[in-house]
Tab-separated table of C-alpha atoms in Angstrom:
chain	number	residue	atom	x	y	z
A	1	MET	CA	193.443	-89.860	-20.545
A	2	ASP	CA	197.123	-89.061	-20.927
A	3	ASP	CA	198.249	-88.639	-24.526
A	4	GLU	CA	200.970	-91.322	-24.400
A	5	PRO	CA	201.713	-94.344	-26.633
A	6	GLY	CA	199.949	-97.481	-25.406
A	7	THR	CA	197.382	-95.699	-23.258
A	8	LEU	CA	194.472	-96.488	-25.568
A	9	ALA	CA	195.748	-100.034	-26.096
A	10	ARG	CA	195.601	-100.758	-22.353
A	11	ILE	CA	191.979	-99.661	-22.027
A	12	ALA	CA	191.119	-101.693	-25.143
A	13	ILE	CA	192.681	-104.803	-23.568
A	14	ARG	CA	190.771	-104.293	-20.326
A	15	LEU	CA	187.496	-103.895	-22.230
A	16	ALA	CA	188.291	-107.063	-24.229
A	17	ASP	CA	188.864	-108.936	-20.973
A	18	MET	CA	185.291	-108.013	-20.037
A	19	GLU	CA	184.016	-109.195	-23.459
A	20	CYS	CA	183.176	-105.669	-24.635
A	21	ASN	CA	183.304	-105.087	-28.403
A	22	ILE	CA	184.588	-101.638	-29.501
A	23	LEU	CA	182.464	-100.463	-32.442
A	24	GLY	CA	183.582	-96.850	-32.814
A	25	LEU	CA	186.315	-94.498	-31.647
A	26	THR	CA	186.730	-90.712	-31.777
A	27	VAL	CA	189.826	-88.990	-30.360
A	28	LEU	CA	189.305	-85.379	-29.269
A	29	PRO	CA	192.403	-83.389	-28.199
A	30	VAL	CA	191.874	-81.366	-25.023
A	31	PRO	CA	194.287	-79.350	-22.858
A	32	GLY	CA	196.543	-81.751	-20.969
A	33	GLY	CA	195.672	-84.900	-22.911
A	34	VAL	CA	192.925	-86.383	-25.046
A	35	LEU	CA	189.270	-87.245	-24.635
A	36	ASP	CA	188.481	-90.582	-26.290
A	37	GLU	CA	184.869	-91.348	-27.131
A	38	LEU	CA	184.297	-95.101	-27.385
A	39	VAL	CA	181.173	-96.773	-28.726
A	40	ILE	CA	181.022	-100.311	-27.343
A	41	ARG	CA	178.696	-103.264	-27.264
A	42	PRO	CA	178.991	-104.527	-23.658
A	43	ALA	CA	178.756	-108.136	-22.632
A	44	THR	CA	175.326	-109.315	-21.553
A	45	GLY	CA	174.694	-108.360	-17.932
A	46	LEU	CA	177.628	-105.934	-17.683
A	47	THR	CA	176.560	-102.837	-15.747
A	48	ARG	CA	177.682	-99.245	-16.088
A	49	GLU	CA	179.126	-99.384	-12.575
A	50	GLN	CA	181.374	-102.305	-13.583
A	51	LEU	CA	182.582	-100.398	-16.651
A	52	LEU	CA	183.364	-97.333	-14.531
A	53	ALA	CA	185.284	-99.466	-12.063
A	54	VAL	CA	187.501	-100.905	-14.846
A	55	ILE	CA	188.267	-97.456	-16.302
A	56	ARG	CA	189.046	-95.935	-12.937
A	57	ALA	CA	191.222	-98.903	-11.988
A	58	GLU	CA	193.537	-97.926	-14.859
A	59	GLY	CA	193.793	-94.418	-13.437
A	60	TRP	CA	191.636	-92.727	-16.075
A	61	GLU	CA	188.674	-90.423	-15.638
A	62	CYS	CA	185.299	-91.220	-17.182
A	63	SER	CA	183.435	-88.070	-18.264
A	64	GLY	CA	180.168	-89.912	-18.710
A	65	ILE	CA	178.314	-92.882	-20.137
A	66	THR	CA	175.262	-92.475	-22.362
A	67	ASP	CA	173.175	-94.771	-24.535
A	68	ALA	CA	174.148	-94.895	-28.228
A	69	ASP	CA	172.264	-95.696	-31.422
A	70	VAL	CA	173.262	-96.729	-34.924
A	71	ARG	CA	174.274	-93.170	-35.916
A	72	GLU	CA	177.111	-93.351	-33.395
A	73	LEU	CA	178.756	-96.003	-35.595
A	74	VAL	CA	179.343	-93.470	-38.401
A	75	ASP	CA	182.634	-91.561	-38.251
A	76	ALA	CA	182.368	-87.957	-37.119
A	77	SER	CA	183.064	-86.400	-40.537
A	78	ALA	CA	180.412	-88.478	-42.309
A	79	ALA	CA	177.909	-87.848	-39.537
A	80	THR	CA	178.496	-84.075	-39.704
A	81	LEU	CA	178.043	-84.037	-43.488
A	82	ALA	CA	174.823	-86.030	-43.166
A	83	SER	CA	173.613	-83.599	-40.507
A	84	ALA	CA	174.472	-80.613	-42.713
A	85	THR	CA	172.431	-82.129	-45.532
A	86	ARG	CA	169.404	-82.444	-43.272
A	87	ALA	CA	169.734	-78.835	-42.113
A	88	VAL	CA	170.100	-77.473	-45.644
A	89	THR	CA	167.059	-79.376	-46.913
A	90	ASP	CA	164.980	-78.463	-43.853
A	91	PRO	CA	166.274	-75.217	-42.241
A	92	ALA	CA	163.737	-75.435	-39.412
A	93	ARG	CA	165.723	-78.415	-38.066
A	94	ALA	CA	168.947	-76.446	-37.504
A	95	ALA	CA	168.701	-76.736	-33.712
A	96	ASP	CA	168.064	-80.501	-33.886
A	97	VAL	CA	170.984	-80.988	-36.264
A	98	LEU	CA	173.366	-79.012	-34.040
A	99	ARG	CA	172.264	-81.162	-31.106
A	100	GLU	CA	173.194	-84.289	-33.091
A	101	VAL	CA	176.600	-82.929	-34.136
A	102	LEU	CA	177.492	-81.946	-30.561
A	103	ALA	CA	175.812	-84.961	-28.915
A	104	ALA	CA	174.177	-82.312	-26.741
A	105	ASP	CA	171.322	-82.906	-24.353
A	106	LEU	CA	169.464	-79.833	-25.584
A	107	VAL	CA	169.791	-77.048	-28.178
A	108	THR	CA	167.320	-74.177	-28.077
A	109	VAL	CA	166.717	-71.063	-30.181
A	110	VAL	CA	166.719	-67.869	-28.091
A	111	PRO	CA	166.754	-64.117	-28.841
A	112	ALA	CA	170.348	-62.932	-29.278
A	113	ALA	CA	169.925	-60.394	-26.472
A	114	GLU	CA	169.114	-63.219	-24.019
A	115	ALA	CA	171.815	-65.707	-25.100
A	116	ASN	CA	174.462	-64.633	-22.514
A	117	PRO	CA	177.523	-66.176	-24.236
A	118	GLY	CA	179.715	-65.517	-21.206
A	119	ARG	CA	177.790	-68.094	-19.187
A	120	THR	CA	179.584	-71.334	-20.120
A	121	GLU	CA	178.867	-73.383	-16.968
A	122	GLY	CA	182.327	-74.932	-17.044
A	123	GLY	CA	182.101	-75.786	-20.742
A	124	HIS	CA	178.695	-77.506	-20.430
A	125	ARG	CA	176.868	-74.577	-22.103
A	126	MET	CA	177.785	-72.891	-25.384
A	127	VAL	CA	176.178	-70.122	-27.451
A	128	PHE	CA	176.276	-70.024	-31.263
A	129	PRO	CA	175.015	-66.782	-32.900
A	130	VAL	CA	172.742	-67.360	-35.897
A	131	ASP	CA	172.170	-63.728	-36.904
A	132	THR	CA	171.675	-60.377	-35.192
A	133	GLU	CA	168.341	-61.515	-33.778
A	134	ARG	CA	168.788	-65.188	-32.816
A	135	ALA	CA	171.247	-67.563	-31.213
A	136	LEU	CA	171.439	-71.294	-30.551
A	137	VAL	CA	172.215	-72.376	-26.979
A	138	ALA	CA	173.629	-75.889	-26.526
A	139	ARG	CA	173.784	-77.732	-23.194
A	140	ARG	CA	175.373	-81.057	-22.311
A	141	ARG	CA	175.399	-82.428	-18.772
A	142	TRP	CA	177.388	-85.623	-19.256
A	143	ALA	CA	180.609	-83.944	-20.499
A	144	PRO	CA	181.859	-80.427	-21.317
A	145	PHE	CA	182.218	-79.446	-24.965
A	146	VAL	CA	185.786	-79.642	-26.324
A	147	HIS	CA	187.459	-77.350	-28.873
A	148	LEU	CA	187.312	-79.824	-31.757
A	149	GLU	CA	183.567	-80.280	-31.299
A	150	LEU	CA	183.021	-76.518	-31.162
A	151	ALA	CA	185.079	-76.013	-34.326
A	152	ARG	CA	182.925	-78.640	-36.050
A	153	ALA	CA	179.743	-76.872	-34.900
A	154	HIS	CA	180.979	-73.451	-36.076
A	155	ALA	CA	181.872	-74.916	-39.488
A	156	LEU	CA	178.387	-76.427	-39.777
A	157	LEU	CA	176.689	-73.134	-38.922
A	158	ALA	CA	178.936	-71.250	-41.365
A	159	LEU	CA	177.793	-73.627	-44.109
A	160	LEU	CA	174.138	-73.127	-43.188
A	161	THR	CA	174.578	-69.350	-43.063
A	162	ALA	CA	176.078	-69.401	-46.569
A	163	SER	CA	173.147	-71.498	-47.803
A	164	TRP	CA	170.612	-69.166	-46.241
A	165	ALA	CA	172.371	-66.079	-47.606
A	166	ASN	CA	172.380	-67.585	-51.088
A	167	LEU	CA	168.701	-68.392	-50.676
A	168	SER	CA	167.997	-64.724	-50.020
A	169	GLY	CA	169.378	-63.729	-53.431
A	170	PRO	CA	167.240	-62.788	-56.458
A	171	ALA	CA	165.046	-65.439	-58.091
A	172	ALA	CA	163.455	-65.299	-61.542
A	173	VAL	CA	159.859	-66.424	-62.113
A	174	THR	CA	157.672	-66.584	-65.202
A	175	CYS	CA	154.057	-65.452	-64.892
A	176	ALA	CA	151.083	-67.130	-66.540
A	177	ASP	CA	151.194	-64.706	-69.504
A	178	GLY	CA	154.905	-65.361	-70.115
A	179	SER	CA	156.155	-62.208	-68.406
A	180	ALA	CA	159.506	-62.576	-66.613
A	181	VAL	CA	159.721	-61.100	-63.116
A	182	VAL	CA	162.575	-61.005	-60.623
A	183	LEU	CA	161.876	-61.525	-56.921
A	184	ARG	CA	164.425	-59.850	-54.654
A	185	GLN	CA	164.610	-58.335	-51.206
A	186	GLY	CA	163.722	-54.673	-50.882
A	187	GLN	CA	166.229	-51.958	-49.979
A	188	PRO	CA	165.848	-48.307	-48.886
A	189	GLY	CA	166.787	-47.230	-52.425
A	190	ASP	CA	163.542	-48.810	-53.712
A	191	ALA	CA	161.369	-46.220	-51.959
A	192	ASP	CA	160.401	-44.261	-55.106
A	193	ALA	CA	159.551	-47.436	-57.044
A	194	VAL	CA	157.379	-48.748	-54.192
A	195	PHE	CA	155.629	-45.375	-53.924
A	196	ALA	CA	154.904	-45.544	-57.672
A	197	LEU	CA	153.514	-49.085	-57.204
A	198	HIS	CA	150.983	-47.773	-54.684
A	199	ASP	CA	150.077	-44.875	-56.996
A	200	ARG	CA	149.185	-47.374	-59.752
A	201	CYS	CA	147.064	-49.570	-57.454
A	202	SER	CA	143.299	-49.052	-57.212
A	203	MET	CA	141.645	-48.051	-53.935
A	204	LYS	CA	140.089	-51.540	-53.782
A	205	THR	CA	143.511	-53.226	-53.972
A	206	LEU	CA	144.944	-50.867	-51.349
A	207	PHE	CA	141.910	-51.444	-49.097
A	208	HIS	CA	142.395	-55.222	-49.250
A	209	ARG	CA	146.049	-54.762	-48.244
A	210	TYR	CA	145.791	-52.028	-45.588
A	211	HIS	CA	142.129	-52.391	-44.541
A	212	THR	CA	141.548	-48.656	-44.679
A	213	GLY	CA	140.513	-46.218	-47.399
A	214	MET	CA	143.517	-44.589	-49.087
A	215	ARG	CA	144.531	-43.434	-52.570
A	216	THR	CA	148.245	-44.004	-52.071
A	217	VAL	CA	150.714	-44.731	-49.298
A	218	PRO	CA	152.183	-41.945	-47.124
A	219	ARG	CA	155.869	-41.492	-47.879
A	220	ARG	CA	156.701	-41.830	-44.176
A	221	TRP	CA	155.570	-45.483	-44.432
A	222	LEU	CA	158.001	-46.414	-47.181
A	223	HIS	CA	161.059	-47.184	-45.065
A	224	ARG	CA	159.014	-49.395	-42.741
A	225	LEU	CA	157.479	-51.204	-45.722
A	226	LEU	CA	160.894	-51.914	-47.226
A	227	MET	CA	162.789	-52.583	-43.988
A	228	PRO	CA	160.252	-53.901	-41.467
A	229	PRO	CA	161.602	-54.390	-37.911
A	230	ARG	CA	163.366	-57.790	-37.655
A	231	GLY	CA	161.738	-58.792	-40.945
A	232	LEU	CA	162.176	-58.333	-44.688
A	233	SER	CA	160.374	-57.134	-47.789
A	234	LEU	CA	160.236	-59.005	-51.081
A	235	LEU	CA	159.786	-57.086	-54.332
A	236	ALA	CA	158.511	-58.344	-57.668
A	237	VAL	CA	160.388	-56.319	-60.290
A	238	CYS	CA	159.724	-56.166	-64.032
A	239	GLY	CA	162.188	-53.938	-65.840
A	240	ARG	CA	162.540	-50.894	-63.612
A	241	GLU	CA	159.070	-51.108	-62.101
A	242	VAL	CA	158.096	-52.753	-58.830
A	243	VAL	CA	154.820	-54.571	-59.578
A	244	GLY	CA	154.398	-56.501	-56.325
A	245	LEU	CA	155.406	-56.257	-52.674
A	246	GLY	CA	155.443	-58.862	-49.922
A	247	GLN	CA	156.443	-58.552	-46.280
A	248	LEU	CA	157.639	-61.103	-43.731
A	249	ILE	CA	157.682	-60.033	-40.059
A	250	PRO	CA	158.540	-62.361	-37.140
A	251	GLY	CA	155.622	-63.042	-34.811
A	252	LYS	CA	155.445	-63.301	-31.043
A	253	THR	CA	156.839	-66.852	-31.104
A	254	PRO	CA	159.847	-68.144	-33.105
A	255	GLU	CA	157.610	-70.572	-35.003
A	256	THR	CA	155.318	-67.893	-36.495
A	257	ALA	CA	155.757	-64.976	-38.904
A	258	GLU	CA	153.234	-62.525	-40.330
A	259	VAL	CA	152.970	-62.223	-44.107
A	260	SER	CA	151.297	-59.645	-46.362
A	261	LEU	CA	151.015	-59.152	-50.143
A	262	LEU	CA	150.310	-56.308	-52.548
A	263	VAL	CA	150.115	-56.915	-56.308
A	264	GLU	CA	149.434	-54.175	-58.863
A	265	ASP	CA	145.978	-54.467	-60.456
A	266	THR	CA	147.220	-55.145	-63.995
A	267	TRP	CA	149.478	-57.949	-62.677
A	268	GLN	CA	146.815	-59.780	-60.723
A	269	ASP	CA	145.551	-63.249	-61.777
A	270	LYS	CA	148.909	-64.052	-63.411
A	271	GLY	CA	150.416	-66.124	-60.608
A	272	LEU	CA	152.533	-63.297	-59.210
A	273	GLY	CA	150.910	-63.384	-55.777
A	274	THR	CA	151.469	-67.137	-55.632
A	275	ALA	CA	155.144	-66.688	-56.551
A	276	LEU	CA	155.609	-63.993	-53.883
A	277	LEU	CA	153.923	-66.072	-51.177
A	278	SER	CA	155.850	-69.207	-52.121
A	279	ARG	CA	159.155	-67.328	-51.930
A	280	LEU	CA	158.219	-65.732	-48.618
A	281	ALA	CA	157.390	-69.187	-47.234
A	282	ILE	CA	160.819	-70.486	-48.265
A	283	LEU	CA	162.543	-67.481	-46.667
A	284	ALA	CA	160.431	-67.930	-43.535
A	285	ALA	CA	161.432	-71.605	-43.290
A	286	SER	CA	165.101	-70.640	-43.646
A	287	ARG	CA	164.655	-68.440	-40.562
A	288	GLY	CA	163.131	-71.265	-38.547
A	289	HIS	CA	159.455	-70.294	-38.909
A	290	ARG	CA	156.957	-73.121	-39.364
A	291	GLU	CA	153.779	-71.120	-39.842
A	292	LEU	CA	152.689	-67.919	-41.583
A	293	VAL	CA	149.856	-65.707	-40.366
A	294	ALA	CA	147.952	-63.317	-42.648
A	295	VAL	CA	145.320	-60.747	-41.659
A	296	CYS	CA	142.484	-60.688	-44.179
A	297	LEU	CA	139.114	-58.997	-44.399
A	298	PRO	CA	136.253	-61.246	-43.241
A	299	GLY	CA	134.817	-63.165	-46.172
A	300	GLN	CA	137.870	-62.677	-48.380
A	301	ASP	CA	139.347	-66.032	-49.361
A	302	ALA	CA	141.904	-64.830	-51.930
A	303	MET	CA	144.777	-65.483	-49.514
A	304	ILE	CA	143.567	-69.050	-48.894
A	305	ARG	CA	143.414	-69.768	-52.641
A	306	THR	CA	146.853	-68.230	-53.149
A	307	ALA	CA	148.301	-70.233	-50.250
A	308	ARG	CA	147.016	-73.510	-51.672
A	309	ARG	CA	148.540	-72.732	-55.073
A	310	ALA	CA	151.834	-71.938	-53.276
A	311	GLY	CA	151.833	-75.388	-51.671
A	312	LEU	CA	150.997	-74.179	-48.170
A	313	SER	CA	148.400	-75.686	-45.834
A	314	PRO	CA	145.918	-72.966	-44.821
A	315	GLU	CA	143.447	-73.338	-41.988
A	316	GLN	CA	139.955	-71.955	-42.288
A	317	PRO	CA	139.825	-68.579	-40.488
A	318	GLU	CA	137.680	-68.189	-37.412
A	319	GLU	CA	134.285	-66.679	-38.109
A	320	GLY	CA	134.660	-62.900	-38.277
A	321	ALA	CA	138.305	-62.950	-37.178
A	322	GLY	CA	139.962	-62.575	-40.589
A	323	LEU	CA	143.153	-64.247	-39.363
A	324	VAL	CA	144.469	-66.996	-41.649
A	325	ARG	CA	147.147	-69.465	-40.522
A	326	LEU	CA	149.318	-71.067	-43.199
A	327	ALA	CA	151.426	-74.081	-42.232
A	328	ILE	CA	154.720	-74.430	-44.145
A	329	PRO	CA	155.176	-78.076	-45.238
A	330	ALA	CA	158.719	-79.470	-45.317
A	331	SER	CA	158.421	-79.905	-49.095
A	332	VAL	CA	158.020	-76.121	-49.526
A	333	ALA	CA	161.014	-75.389	-47.275
A	334	ARG	CA	163.204	-77.835	-49.229
A	335	GLY	CA	162.204	-76.328	-52.567
A	336	GLY	CA	164.130	-73.129	-52.037
A	337	PHE	CA	167.597	-74.660	-51.805
A	338	GLY	CA	167.530	-75.980	-55.342
A	339	GLU	CA	165.911	-72.875	-56.788
A	340	ARG	CA	167.971	-70.029	-58.183
């Protein structure tokens, strides 16, 4: 409608004449005027066609009418804060939360290379980058997105990005024997320390991790171990030594990621593997994964025991397959945001 004094009052009077009760109002500035979003309780028997006729009779354009629920009665700022809280406590719900904030019909997670941000469909489609690998694509048929809504969405995603980045920082854990260990993401500069970790591991430990006979790891593997494609490595560091290594690599679907662990022999049975797996699960949840997959030797149930201690929900592997699926409960995902 035109941004002129009395314009909103006239539509309010017309709605009152039809015994409609206005429960909520949001004013969104757009080029050439304003877009007013009204939440109303219509009179019994009043149809959408009759509402449209009243609005158009006043010379105003109706972008769309959609059903509302109780959340529409909360002002936009409070609703956005509540949505941000849900996304921080459960990162896997980021797409659902963005859909609520934008009142979008659909928000999907797509690979960044396929997002096509230039395709806006007249303002009915918007792309929000999450990181270098993923993007969120929002669609809304009943009305185009306006600048104020997009600013609100960008602010929400900036908050979530800051939370996730903070989550990726170092975390201190205490092992069963009282030893203090720091869990942090691996970097290329950790190559020598990771090579030394493999040198100190027995052939049995290396065989359980790599499923092949080896006395140490080839140096050409080190960069890939520390910086896996699209994934991350997590180191357990005591003093200057790396005593454990975990990897998280995205799977074929956005919901799944592959996980692997290596713990030095003298540090086994102290809870270090559990701490690494728990932290990897939290990091996986922050990236939108809902399930971890681990490749184990047939008959080896150490990963299942570790997963249960980490609070995950493992499935029994298929006979002879050696593939273990670990569901990430919401309680595990929430745990990371209060942990530092």
